[in-house]
Every structure is written in structure tokens, then in C-alpha cells.
Amino acid sequence: MRRLVPRVVAGATALCAFVVFVQGHVALPFTRIVTIEAKMASKADYFEDPEVQRLLVRHGFRVHITRMGSRGIAAQNYDDYDVVFPSGQPAADLITKKRAAEGHPATTYRPFVSPIVLGTYREYAETLQEAGIATPLPGVPAGAKPLYYSLDMEKFLRATADGQRWTGLGIERHGIHNGNKVLAQTSDICEANSAGTYLGLVSYVWNHDNIPQNATEATRFADRIRLLLNDQGMPSSEQNDTYVSAEGKSIAPIAVIYEHQFLAHQITAQADSGRADSERVLLYPTARFVTEPQFIALTPQGDRLGELITKDPDLQKRAMELGFRVKDAAGAASTSDALTRFLHQRHIQAPVLADDDTKAVLPRLELLERMIEVVGDCDPVAQSAAGGEAP
């Protein structure tokens, strides 16, 4: 009997472990887990989410991520990778054109979108409002303070070009002393898609809704906006990390980020504390550009993962819960209403965007590359992929 008891206990323990294993959906017995090697920029946030990882393992995938900026992904070798996931179209186009030129076409997937926005703090948003540069978006619940503002990009850039300082705009009325210039800070323009996209947006507004048509114009446009972007000191590798930190307000009062990063922060704050973070608010430029990250599959395993994250309802739902605007299987942005409902259910304000905002247009790929090189003094990236020698 004494010999039998340990065997019974061991068997019961193994059975319990098996039940937890299955009910927890960590993995089913004998499931083969495929490890996907991936280079990703900021959208790695999605794959690093524990719930996404659990869902992927249930489908037999584990994703090993090498993080770097979107432009860095396009510049480096990716022969040993299954997937690359730059955060925007310019870097994705560089990669797909290079692959096609090498005789290795790549399959692309567009699982979700996220607008470029400017994260700031309430005192700064209210100062911009008093200066006639920002306006609260509609839909603010009674008795609440707005989380979202519309930013007049032309007035904002004019304040930067004129050398306006926060003290001149009256920031001290809100209890803050900041004598720095009024400007938005970006991640490294030579690396990050958010910074390159913001460059294109600034150029579009500052050049009166025009885009360069040739290399000469691209250089001239870049020279015109250089000081609007380069007077920010040393850029950080990821502005959102600074923005959500305790020191963010003193380091970068206005940071160029993605909408999903702000919404994910608010969703986490609500879950942790029972209320949204009312200190941090969002500025939506009146000239808007929605980034469309492209998941680029380089191997059959990468293709399988791309199909899964694009079509699996649970993974799509989780992307929305992380603040993304999910795209349906037909490629249409489909869940703005669902995202609004999700935020309201969690007692978080949802952005109500105007339909008549200007839709900014980026220059052609090789011309945007030229502008990035000029403004950031960057090394040329994948010249042959961009359509020839750098102009």
C-alpha cells in the first residue's frame, strides 16, 4: 500500500497538470510548435502581448522577435528570417521591391492600421487650446475633461518656425515652467517609420498640400522643413517609452507616436486603477495620415502566420483590445465602431474624428527617401530597391 500511494499521487498530479495544460490553452499534447524568426519595429508590441502569445501557441506558433526601426529593417539582411514587419508602407515597399528584384517575391498582409498622432500632457494641450492651435474633439462626457484634441498643423508648425516658446504661449498659467521651443519630438528619423511619416506630413502641410515631383524638389522641400524637425536634440529610439514614463513631461512634452500606443496605455491604466490616465492626452493633426503596417512573409511558415493574424477572430479581437483599428479579410478598415464600443464599455473616451480633415499624401518612395536622408543626414537605404541610385 505504501508503494502504491506515491504512484496514485503521481498519476493524479500528472492528470491535474494535463487538465491545466489543456484548459489554459498553453498547448495541447503532441502539438508541434513552430518558431518564427521575425524582424519587427513598433508593431512588435502586438506579438509581445501575453494573450497574443497564448493564442499563437494554441495554433502552433511562437514568434522570436528582433526589434529595430522600420528603416533599419529595410537596410539589413533578412535571409534567415520568416517575417519582417515594418511599421509603415515606405519601408515595406523598399523590402518588397528588393525581394522582387532578387526573384523572391514576398506576400504581404495588412492586419490593422494606426494613425500617426502626437501624444502630450493636459497642461500643454490646454496651452495650445488657449493659443488657438488646438481644439477639443467632440464626444466628451458631461463633467469630464477631453482626452483628444484636433491640432491645427499649419498654426503649430508656424509657432515652431517663428521660434515660439512655451513660456510665450503661457504654459506657466498651468503651473509649468518650460522655456523650450514649441515643437514635436520624434524617434530617430533615420530609423523609425513614425518619424519618416511625420516628416512627410510636415512637408505636405508646410508646402501647401504639395508633394515633390522630382529629386530636386525633394531636396528643396527637405531643406525648407529641416529646422522644423531637427531642433529637438538627440532623438530617442522609441518616443512612446519616454511619453508614458514618469519623466516624459519634462523630456518630451509633445511626442510623435501611434494611436494604438496611446489607447493601449489608457486601456491598461483603466484596468489597473479603475480610471483612465487623464494627465496624458492626444493631438490629432488636422492633416492626417494613417500608417498601414505591412506584415511581409518571406517563408511558407511566415505565410501561415500572416494568414492567421489577418483572419483569426480571436487574434483580430485582441488587436482591437490593444488599440489597433483592425482590418477585415477584404482589406477594409472595419472596426472603428467596434473600437469605440470597446472603449466605451471600459469607460474610456473614444476619439470622434472629423471626416473633413485633410488626408496627407506622402511623396513617392525614392523621393521620401531623399528627404529623410537630407533632413536626418542619414545613410542611403536600399538604393536599388527604391528604384536606382540615390538622386
mmCIF file of N, CA and C in Angstrom, residues 173-288:
data_model
loop_
_atom_site.group_PDB
_atom_site.id
_atom_site.type_symbol
_atom_site.label_atom_id
_atom_site.label_comp_id
_atom_site.label_asym_id
_atom_site.label_seq_id
_atom_site.Cartn_x
_atom_site.Cartn_y
_atom_site.Cartn_z
ATOM 1 N N ARG A 173 0.841 79.534 -16.744
ATOM 2 C CA ARG A 173 -0.507 79.637 -16.164
ATOM 3 C C ARG A 173 -1.020 78.277 -15.709
ATOM 4 N N HIS A 174 -0.386 77.210 -16.212
ATOM 5 C CA HIS A 174 -0.796 75.848 -15.856
ATOM 6 C C HIS A 174 0.197 75.198 -14.900
ATOM 7 N N GLY A 175 1.038 76.043 -14.283
ATOM 8 C CA GLY A 175 1.928 75.538 -13.244
ATOM 9 C C GLY A 175 3.199 74.891 -13.739
ATOM 10 N N ILE A 176 3.561 75.118 -15.000
ATOM 11 C CA ILE A 176 4.768 74.513 -15.560
ATOM 12 C C ILE A 176 5.678 75.613 -16.097
ATOM 13 N N HIS A 177 6.974 75.492 -15.825
ATOM 14 C CA HIS A 177 7.947 76.410 -16.424
ATOM 15 C C HIS A 177 8.722 75.647 -17.490
ATOM 16 N N ASN A 178 8.604 76.075 -18.733
ATOM 17 C CA ASN A 178 9.308 75.435 -19.847
ATOM 18 C C ASN A 178 9.628 76.506 -20.883
ATOM 19 N N GLY A 179 10.890 76.865 -20.976
ATOM 20 C CA GLY A 179 11.298 77.879 -21.930
ATOM 21 C C GLY A 179 11.745 77.328 -23.263
ATOM 22 N N ASN A 180 11.505 76.040 -23.502
ATOM 23 C CA ASN A 180 11.920 75.429 -24.771
ATOM 24 C C ASN A 180 10.987 75.819 -25.908
ATOM 25 N N LYS A 181 11.478 75.568 -27.138
ATOM 26 C CA LYS A 181 10.673 75.869 -28.319
ATOM 27 C C LYS A 181 9.474 74.930 -28.425
ATOM 28 N N VAL A 182 8.437 75.420 -29.052
ATOM 29 C CA VAL A 182 7.237 74.620 -29.307
ATOM 30 C C VAL A 182 7.503 73.743 -30.526
ATOM 31 N N LEU A 183 7.620 72.455 -30.306
ATOM 32 C CA LEU A 183 7.826 71.524 -31.422
ATOM 33 C C LEU A 183 7.507 70.111 -30.962
ATOM 34 N N ALA A 184 7.305 69.231 -31.937
ATOM 35 C CA ALA A 184 7.062 67.822 -31.649
ATOM 36 C C ALA A 184 8.368 67.060 -31.787
ATOM 37 N N GLN A 185 8.578 66.118 -30.883
ATOM 38 C CA GLN A 185 9.794 65.313 -30.916
ATOM 39 C C GLN A 185 9.485 63.931 -31.473
ATOM 40 N N THR A 186 10.399 63.438 -32.303
ATOM 41 C CA THR A 186 10.208 62.159 -32.972
ATOM 42 C C THR A 186 11.289 61.176 -32.536
ATOM 43 N N SER A 187 11.051 59.913 -32.856
ATOM 44 C CA SER A 187 12.122 58.930 -32.763
ATOM 45 C C SER A 187 13.146 59.237 -33.862
ATOM 46 N N ASP A 188 14.208 58.480 -33.911
ATOM 47 C CA ASP A 188 15.291 58.711 -34.866
ATOM 48 C C ASP A 188 14.740 58.677 -36.295
ATOM 49 N N ILE A 189 14.869 59.787 -36.997
ATOM 50 C CA ILE A 189 14.289 59.888 -38.333
ATOM 51 C C ILE A 189 14.971 58.955 -39.323
ATOM 52 N N CYS A 190 16.213 58.560 -39.024
ATOM 53 C CA CYS A 190 16.930 57.641 -39.908
ATOM 54 C C CYS A 190 16.498 56.192 -39.695
ATOM 55 N N GLU A 191 15.720 55.928 -38.653
ATOM 56 C CA GLU A 191 15.357 54.556 -38.326
ATOM 57 C C GLU A 191 13.860 54.309 -38.289
ATOM 58 N N ALA A 192 13.098 55.249 -37.723
ATOM 59 C CA ALA A 192 11.709 54.974 -37.354
ATOM 60 C C ALA A 192 10.725 55.411 -38.438
ATOM 61 N N ASN A 193 9.747 54.543 -38.712
ATOM 62 C CA ASN A 193 8.698 54.892 -39.667
ATOM 63 C C ASN A 193 7.871 56.064 -39.181
ATOM 64 N N SER A 194 7.597 56.131 -37.882
ATOM 65 C CA SER A 194 6.775 57.226 -37.365
ATOM 66 C C SER A 194 7.431 58.568 -37.664
ATOM 67 N N ALA A 195 8.766 58.648 -37.508
ATOM 68 C CA ALA A 195 9.477 59.897 -37.765
ATOM 69 C C ALA A 195 9.475 60.234 -39.254
ATOM 70 N N GLY A 196 9.719 59.230 -40.113
ATOM 71 C CA GLY A 196 9.704 59.477 -41.549
ATOM 72 C C GLY A 196 8.334 59.885 -42.050
ATOM 73 N N THR A 197 7.290 59.266 -41.489
ATOM 74 C CA THR A 197 5.929 59.625 -41.875
ATOM 75 C C THR A 197 5.594 61.035 -41.413
ATOM 76 N N TYR A 198 6.010 61.375 -40.192
ATOM 77 C CA TYR A 198 5.768 62.726 -39.701
ATOM 78 C C TYR A 198 6.506 63.754 -40.568
ATOM 79 N N LEU A 199 7.704 63.423 -41.013
ATOM 80 C CA LEU A 199 8.421 64.284 -41.944
ATOM 81 C C LEU A 199 7.576 64.545 -43.189
ATOM 82 N N GLY A 200 7.013 63.480 -43.759
ATOM 83 C CA GLY A 200 6.171 63.645 -44.932
ATOM 84 C C GLY A 200 4.949 64.493 -44.662
ATOM 85 N N LEU A 201 4.346 64.323 -43.472
ATOM 86 C CA LEU A 201 3.173 65.107 -43.099
ATOM 87 C C LEU A 201 3.537 66.586 -42.958
ATOM 88 N N VAL A 202 4.671 66.868 -42.286
ATOM 89 C CA VAL A 202 5.122 68.252 -42.114
ATOM 90 C C VAL A 202 5.392 68.895 -43.463
ATOM 91 N N SER A 203 6.053 68.153 -44.354
ATOM 92 C CA SER A 203 6.356 68.688 -45.673
ATOM 93 C C SER A 203 5.076 68.999 -46.440
ATOM 94 N N TYR A 204 4.090 68.108 -46.329
ATOM 95 C CA TYR A 204 2.826 68.292 -47.048
ATOM 96 C C TYR A 204 2.123 69.567 -46.585
ATOM 97 N N VAL A 205 2.095 69.796 -45.280
ATOM 98 C CA VAL A 205 1.431 70.989 -44.733
ATOM 99 C C VAL A 205 2.242 72.245 -45.038
ATOM 100 N N TRP A 206 3.534 72.203 -44.809
ATOM 101 C CA TRP A 206 4.385 73.380 -44.940
ATOM 102 C C TRP A 206 4.537 73.807 -46.395
ATOM 103 N N ASN A 207 4.369 72.870 -47.305
ATOM 104 C CA ASN A 207 4.460 73.185 -48.729
ATOM 105 C C ASN A 207 3.077 73.272 -49.369
ATOM 106 N N HIS A 208 2.082 73.612 -48.542
ATOM 107 C CA HIS A 208 0.727 73.934 -49.010
ATOM 108 C C HIS A 208 0.104 72.787 -49.809
ATOM 109 N N ASP A 209 0.092 71.611 -49.181
ATOM 110 C CA ASP A 209 -0.545 70.420 -49.736
ATOM 111 C C ASP A 209 0.121 69.954 -51.026
ATOM 112 N N ASN A 210 1.374 70.306 -51.217
ATOM 113 C CA ASN A 210 2.124 69.855 -52.385
ATOM 114 C C ASN A 210 3.119 68.777 -51.974
ATOM 115 N N ILE A 211 3.435 67.906 -52.903
ATOM 116 C CA ILE A 211 4.466 66.895 -52.685
ATOM 117 C C ILE A 211 5.512 67.038 -53.781
ATOM 118 N N PRO A 212 6.776 66.711 -53.498
ATOM 119 C CA PRO A 212 7.816 66.845 -54.526
ATOM 120 C C PRO A 212 7.592 65.882 -55.680
ATOM 121 N N GLN A 213 7.955 66.347 -56.871
ATOM 122 C CA GLN A 213 7.756 65.540 -58.074
ATOM 123 C C GLN A 213 9.067 65.000 -58.640
ATOM 124 N N ASN A 214 10.197 65.489 -58.111
ATOM 125 C CA ASN A 214 11.494 65.015 -58.597
ATOM 126 C C ASN A 214 12.520 65.206 -57.480
ATOM 127 N N ALA A 215 13.744 64.737 -57.723
ATOM 128 C CA ALA A 215 14.779 64.770 -56.688
ATOM 129 C C ALA A 215 15.136 66.194 -56.288
ATOM 130 N N THR A 216 15.143 67.108 -57.249
ATOM 131 C CA THR A 216 15.484 68.496 -56.935
ATOM 132 C C THR A 216 14.452 69.095 -55.989
ATOM 133 N N GLU A 217 13.168 68.876 -56.288
ATOM 134 C CA GLU A 217 12.121 69.382 -55.410
ATOM 135 C C GLU A 217 12.176 68.702 -54.044
ATOM 136 N N ALA A 218 12.469 67.409 -54.003
ATOM 137 C CA ALA A 218 12.550 66.691 -52.731
ATOM 138 C C ALA A 218 13.630 67.306 -51.839
ATOM 139 N N THR A 219 14.759 67.637 -52.434
ATOM 140 C CA THR A 219 15.835 68.261 -51.662
ATOM 141 C C THR A 219 15.418 69.641 -51.171
ATOM 142 N N ARG A 220 14.774 70.408 -52.039
ATOM 143 C CA ARG A 220 14.341 71.756 -51.647
ATOM 144 C C ARG A 220 13.289 71.695 -50.558
ATOM 145 N N PHE A 221 12.310 70.796 -50.691
ATOM 146 C CA PHE A 221 11.275 70.651 -49.673
ATOM 147 C C PHE A 221 11.905 70.241 -48.336
ATOM 148 N N ALA A 222 12.865 69.332 -48.389
ATOM 149 C CA ALA A 222 13.514 68.864 -47.157
ATOM 150 C C ALA A 222 14.281 69.994 -46.485
ATOM 151 N N ASP A 223 14.961 70.804 -47.267
ATOM 152 C CA ASP A 223 15.700 71.934 -46.698
ATOM 153 C C ASP A 223 14.761 72.921 -46.015
ATOM 154 N N ARG A 224 13.559 73.081 -46.581
ATOM 155 C CA ARG A 224 12.598 74.034 -46.013
ATOM 156 C C ARG A 224 12.087 73.591 -44.646
ATOM 157 N N ILE A 225 12.005 72.290 -44.427
ATOM 158 C CA ILE A 225 11.413 71.800 -43.171
ATOM 159 C C ILE A 225 12.461 71.290 -42.190
ATOM 160 N N ARG A 226 13.732 71.348 -42.562
ATOM 161 C CA ARG A 226 14.783 70.759 -41.726
ATOM 162 C C ARG A 226 14.720 71.272 -40.283
ATOM 163 N N LEU A 227 14.614 72.583 -40.102
ATOM 164 C CA LEU A 227 14.630 73.151 -38.753
ATOM 165 C C LEU A 227 13.339 72.867 -37.982
ATOM 166 N N LEU A 228 12.273 72.506 -38.695
ATOM 167 C CA LEU A 228 11.035 72.137 -38.007
ATOM 168 C C LEU A 228 11.153 70.767 -37.348
ATOM 169 N N LEU A 229 12.168 70.015 -37.743
ATOM 170 C CA LEU A 229 12.322 68.648 -37.258
ATOM 171 C C LEU A 229 13.635 68.406 -36.522
ATOM 172 N N ASN A 230 14.651 69.179 -36.827
ATOM 173 C CA ASN A 230 15.983 68.880 -36.307
ATOM 174 C C ASN A 230 16.361 69.669 -35.067
ATOM 175 N N ASP A 231 15.468 70.469 -34.538
ATOM 176 C CA ASP A 231 15.798 71.306 -33.387
ATOM 177 C C ASP A 231 15.308 70.676 -32.088
ATOM 178 N N GLN A 232 15.318 69.344 -32.023
ATOM 179 C CA GLN A 232 14.739 68.643 -30.875
ATOM 180 C C GLN A 232 15.778 67.962 -30.000
ATOM 181 N N GLY A 233 17.049 68.142 -30.294
ATOM 182 C CA GLY A 233 18.064 67.451 -29.516
ATOM 183 C C GLY A 233 18.204 66.016 -29.991
ATOM 184 N N MET A 234 18.809 65.196 -29.162
ATOM 185 C CA MET A 234 19.031 63.801 -29.517
ATOM 186 C C MET A 234 17.706 63.037 -29.493
ATOM 187 N N PRO A 235 17.300 62.453 -30.624
ATOM 188 C CA PRO A 235 16.044 61.684 -30.624
ATOM 189 C C PRO A 235 16.212 60.361 -29.896
ATOM 190 N N SER A 236 15.128 59.910 -29.275
ATOM 191 C CA SER A 236 15.178 58.608 -28.608
ATOM 192 C C SER A 236 14.823 57.521 -29.609
ATOM 193 N N SER A 237 15.117 56.274 -29.249
ATOM 194 C CA SER A 237 14.825 55.166 -30.151
ATOM 195 C C SER A 237 13.326 54.889 -30.218
ATOM 196 N N GLU A 238 12.590 55.179 -29.175
ATOM 197 C CA GLU A 238 11.148 54.921 -29.153
ATOM 198 C C GLU A 238 10.479 55.979 -28.298
ATOM 199 N N GLN A 239 9.833 56.932 -28.944
ATOM 200 C CA GLN A 239 9.241 58.059 -28.231
ATOM 201 C C GLN A 239 8.157 57.627 -27.256
ATOM 202 N N ASN A 240 7.421 56.570 -27.583
ATOM 203 C CA ASN A 240 6.325 56.187 -26.699
ATOM 204 C C ASN A 240 6.828 55.745 -25.326
ATOM 205 N N ASP A 241 8.004 55.106 -25.287
ATOM 206 C CA ASP A 241 8.564 54.701 -23.996
ATOM 207 C C ASP A 241 8.797 55.917 -23.108
ATOM 208 N N THR A 242 9.293 56.993 -23.727
ATOM 209 C CA THR A 242 9.515 58.230 -22.970
ATOM 210 C C THR A 242 8.183 58.857 -22.579
ATOM 211 N N TYR A 243 7.244 58.872 -23.520
ATOM 212 C CA TYR A 243 5.960 59.540 -23.294
ATOM 213 C C TYR A 243 5.203 58.958 -22.106
ATOM 214 N N VAL A 244 5.191 57.652 -21.957
ATOM 215 C CA VAL A 244 4.416 57.029 -20.878
ATOM 216 C C VAL A 244 5.216 56.928 -19.579
ATOM 217 N N SER A 245 6.490 57.343 -19.602
ATOM 218 C CA SER A 245 7.305 57.276 -18.390
ATOM 219 C C SER A 245 6.984 58.448 -17.464
ATOM 220 N N ALA A 246 7.418 58.325 -16.217
ATOM 221 C CA ALA A 246 7.176 59.392 -15.242
ATOM 222 C C ALA A 246 7.919 60.676 -15.605
ATOM 223 N N GLU A 247 9.032 60.552 -16.353
ATOM 224 C CA GLU A 247 9.837 61.719 -16.712
ATOM 225 C C GLU A 247 9.435 62.323 -18.051
ATOM 226 N N GLY A 248 8.454 61.724 -18.718
ATOM 227 C CA GLY A 248 8.121 62.133 -20.080
ATOM 228 C C GLY A 248 7.777 63.600 -20.224
ATOM 229 N N LYS A 249 7.044 64.140 -19.274
ATOM 230 C CA LYS A 249 6.583 65.524 -19.386
ATOM 231 C C LYS A 249 7.750 66.502 -19.442
ATOM 232 N N SER A 250 8.821 66.221 -18.740
ATOM 233 C CA SER A 250 9.972 67.131 -18.721
ATOM 234 C C SER A 250 10.932 66.866 -19.876
ATOM 235 N N ILE A 251 10.865 65.666 -20.478
ATOM 236 C CA ILE A 251 11.800 65.317 -21.552
ATOM 237 C C ILE A 251 11.229 65.660 -22.921
ATOM 238 N N ALA A 252 9.999 65.254 -23.173
ATOM 239 C CA ALA A 252 9.389 65.440 -24.496
ATOM 240 C C ALA A 252 7.906 65.773 -24.316
ATOM 241 N N PRO A 253 7.570 67.064 -24.147
ATOM 242 C CA PRO A 253 6.172 67.439 -23.907
ATOM 243 C C PRO A 253 5.220 67.044 -25.033
ATOM 244 N N ILE A 254 5.721 66.991 -26.268
ATOM 245 C CA ILE A 254 4.899 66.535 -27.396
ATOM 246 C C ILE A 254 5.713 65.490 -28.154
ATOM 247 N N ALA A 255 5.177 64.285 -28.273
ATOM 248 C CA ALA A 255 5.896 63.179 -28.883
ATOM 249 C C ALA A 255 5.082 62.585 -30.030
ATOM 250 N N VAL A 256 5.746 62.292 -31.138
ATOM 251 C CA VAL A 256 5.096 61.650 -32.279
ATOM 252 C C VAL A 256 5.032 60.148 -32.008
ATOM 253 N N ILE A 257 3.804 59.618 -31.915
ATOM 254 C CA ILE A 257 3.589 58.211 -31.609
ATOM 255 C C ILE A 257 2.483 57.686 -32.522
ATOM 256 N N TYR A 258 2.057 56.450 -32.269
ATOM 257 C CA TYR A 258 0.914 55.864 -32.968
ATOM 258 C C TYR A 258 -0.309 55.861 -32.045
ATOM 259 N N GLU A 259 -1.472 55.969 -32.649
ATOM 260 C CA GLU A 259 -2.709 55.992 -31.872
ATOM 261 C C GLU A 259 -2.841 54.767 -30.981
ATOM 262 N N HIS A 260 -2.499 53.578 -31.495
ATOM 263 C CA HIS A 260 -2.702 52.363 -30.704
ATOM 264 C C HIS A 260 -1.861 52.376 -29.437
ATOM 265 N N GLN A 261 -0.717 53.052 -29.461
ATOM 266 C CA GLN A 261 0.124 53.106 -28.270
ATOM 267 C C GLN A 261 -0.562 53.900 -27.160
ATOM 268 N N PHE A 262 -1.185 55.000 -27.526
ATOM 269 C CA PHE A 262 -1.917 55.797 -26.538
ATOM 270 C C PHE A 262 -3.127 55.018 -26.007
ATOM 271 N N LEU A 263 -3.898 54.418 -26.913
ATOM 272 C CA LEU A 263 -5.091 53.692 -26.484
ATOM 273 C C LEU A 263 -4.717 52.496 -25.610
ATOM 274 N N ALA A 264 -3.636 51.800 -25.970
ATOM 275 C CA ALA A 264 -3.195 50.662 -25.150
ATOM 276 C C ALA A 264 -2.821 51.134 -23.749
ATOM 277 N N HIS A 265 -2.179 52.291 -23.660
ATOM 278 C CA HIS A 265 -1.834 52.843 -22.344
ATOM 279 C C HIS A 265 -3.095 53.145 -21.538
ATOM 280 N N GLN A 266 -4.104 53.732 -22.177
ATOM 281 C CA GLN A 266 -5.342 54.061 -21.466
ATOM 282 C C GLN A 266 -6.093 52.804 -21.041
ATOM 283 N N ILE A 267 -6.092 51.793 -21.892
ATOM 284 C CA ILE A 267 -6.772 50.535 -21.549
ATOM 285 C C ILE A 267 -6.097 49.883 -20.348
ATOM 286 N N THR A 268 -4.768 49.910 -20.331
ATOM 287 C CA THR A 268 -4.025 49.342 -19.203
ATOM 288 C C THR A 268 -4.263 50.156 -17.928
ATOM 289 N N ALA A 269 -4.247 51.488 -18.053
ATOM 290 C CA ALA A 269 -4.477 52.347 -16.885
ATOM 291 C C ALA A 269 -5.855 52.090 -16.285
ATOM 292 N N GLN A 270 -6.851 51.946 -17.142
ATOM 293 C CA GLN A 270 -8.218 51.692 -16.663
ATOM 294 C C GLN A 270 -8.291 50.343 -15.956
ATOM 295 N N ALA A 271 -7.643 49.340 -16.538
ATOM 296 C CA ALA A 271 -7.675 48.002 -15.935
ATOM 297 C C ALA A 271 -6.934 47.981 -14.597
ATOM 298 N N ASP A 272 -5.843 48.735 -14.500
ATOM 299 C CA ASP A 272 -5.026 48.706 -13.281
ATOM 300 C C ASP A 272 -5.598 49.563 -12.151
ATOM 301 N N SER A 273 -6.157 50.726 -12.511
ATOM 302 C CA SER A 273 -6.550 51.687 -11.470
ATOM 303 C C SER A 273 -8.046 51.976 -11.419
ATOM 304 N N GLY A 274 -8.783 51.491 -12.409
ATOM 305 C CA GLY A 274 -10.211 51.770 -12.456
ATOM 306 C C GLY A 274 -10.557 53.092 -13.104
ATOM 307 N N ARG A 275 -9.567 53.804 -13.646
ATOM 308 C CA ARG A 275 -9.828 55.064 -14.332
ATOM 309 C C ARG A 275 -8.761 55.309 -15.390
ATOM 310 N N ALA A 276 -9.142 56.072 -16.406
ATOM 311 C CA ALA A 276 -8.197 56.401 -17.472
ATOM 312 C C ALA A 276 -7.154 57.389 -16.958
ATOM 313 N N ASP A 277 -6.050 57.495 -17.661
ATOM 314 C CA ASP A 277 -4.995 58.452 -17.339
ATOM 315 C C ASP A 277 -5.394 59.797 -17.928
ATOM 316 N N SER A 278 -5.915 60.695 -17.092
ATOM 317 C CA SER A 278 -6.381 61.995 -17.580
ATOM 318 C C SER A 278 -5.242 62.997 -17.750
ATOM 319 N N GLU A 279 -4.039 62.642 -17.307
ATOM 320 C CA GLU A 279 -2.891 63.542 -17.457
ATOM 321 C C GLU A 279 -2.382 63.547 -18.892
ATOM 322 N N ARG A 280 -2.410 62.388 -19.531
ATOM 323 C CA ARG A 280 -1.924 62.268 -20.900
ATOM 324 C C ARG A 280 -3.088 62.386 -21.875
ATOM 325 N N VAL A 281 -2.893 63.172 -22.918
ATOM 326 C CA VAL A 281 -3.938 63.384 -23.917
ATOM 327 C C VAL A 281 -3.320 63.269 -25.305
ATOM 328 N N LEU A 282 -4.192 63.287 -26.321
ATOM 329 C CA LEU A 282 -3.751 63.022 -27.684
ATOM 330 C C LEU A 282 -4.135 64.165 -28.607
ATOM 331 N N LEU A 283 -3.205 64.525 -29.485
ATOM 332 C CA LEU A 283 -3.448 65.543 -30.505
ATOM 333 C C LEU A 283 -3.525 64.859 -31.870
ATOM 334 N N TYR A 284 -4.654 65.056 -32.562
ATOM 335 C CA TYR A 284 -4.809 64.525 -33.915
ATOM 336 C C TYR A 284 -4.536 65.651 -34.915
ATOM 337 N N PRO A 285 -3.481 65.537 -35.727
ATOM 338 C CA PRO A 285 -3.218 66.591 -36.719
ATOM 339 C C PRO A 285 -4.391 66.741 -37.684
ATOM 340 N N THR A 286 -4.704 68.004 -38.037
ATOM 341 C CA THR A 286 -5.787 68.231 -38.998
ATOM 342 C C THR A 286 -5.438 67.664 -40.363
ATOM 343 N N ALA A 287 -4.152 67.582 -40.674
ATOM 344 C CA ALA A 287 -3.714 66.834 -41.856
ATOM 345 C C ALA A 287 -3.321 65.449 -41.369
ATOM 346 N N ARG A 288 -4.104 64.449 -41.740
ATOM 347 C CA ARG A 288 -3.927 63.127 -41.149
ATOM 348 C C ARG A 288 -3.303 62.157 -42.130
#
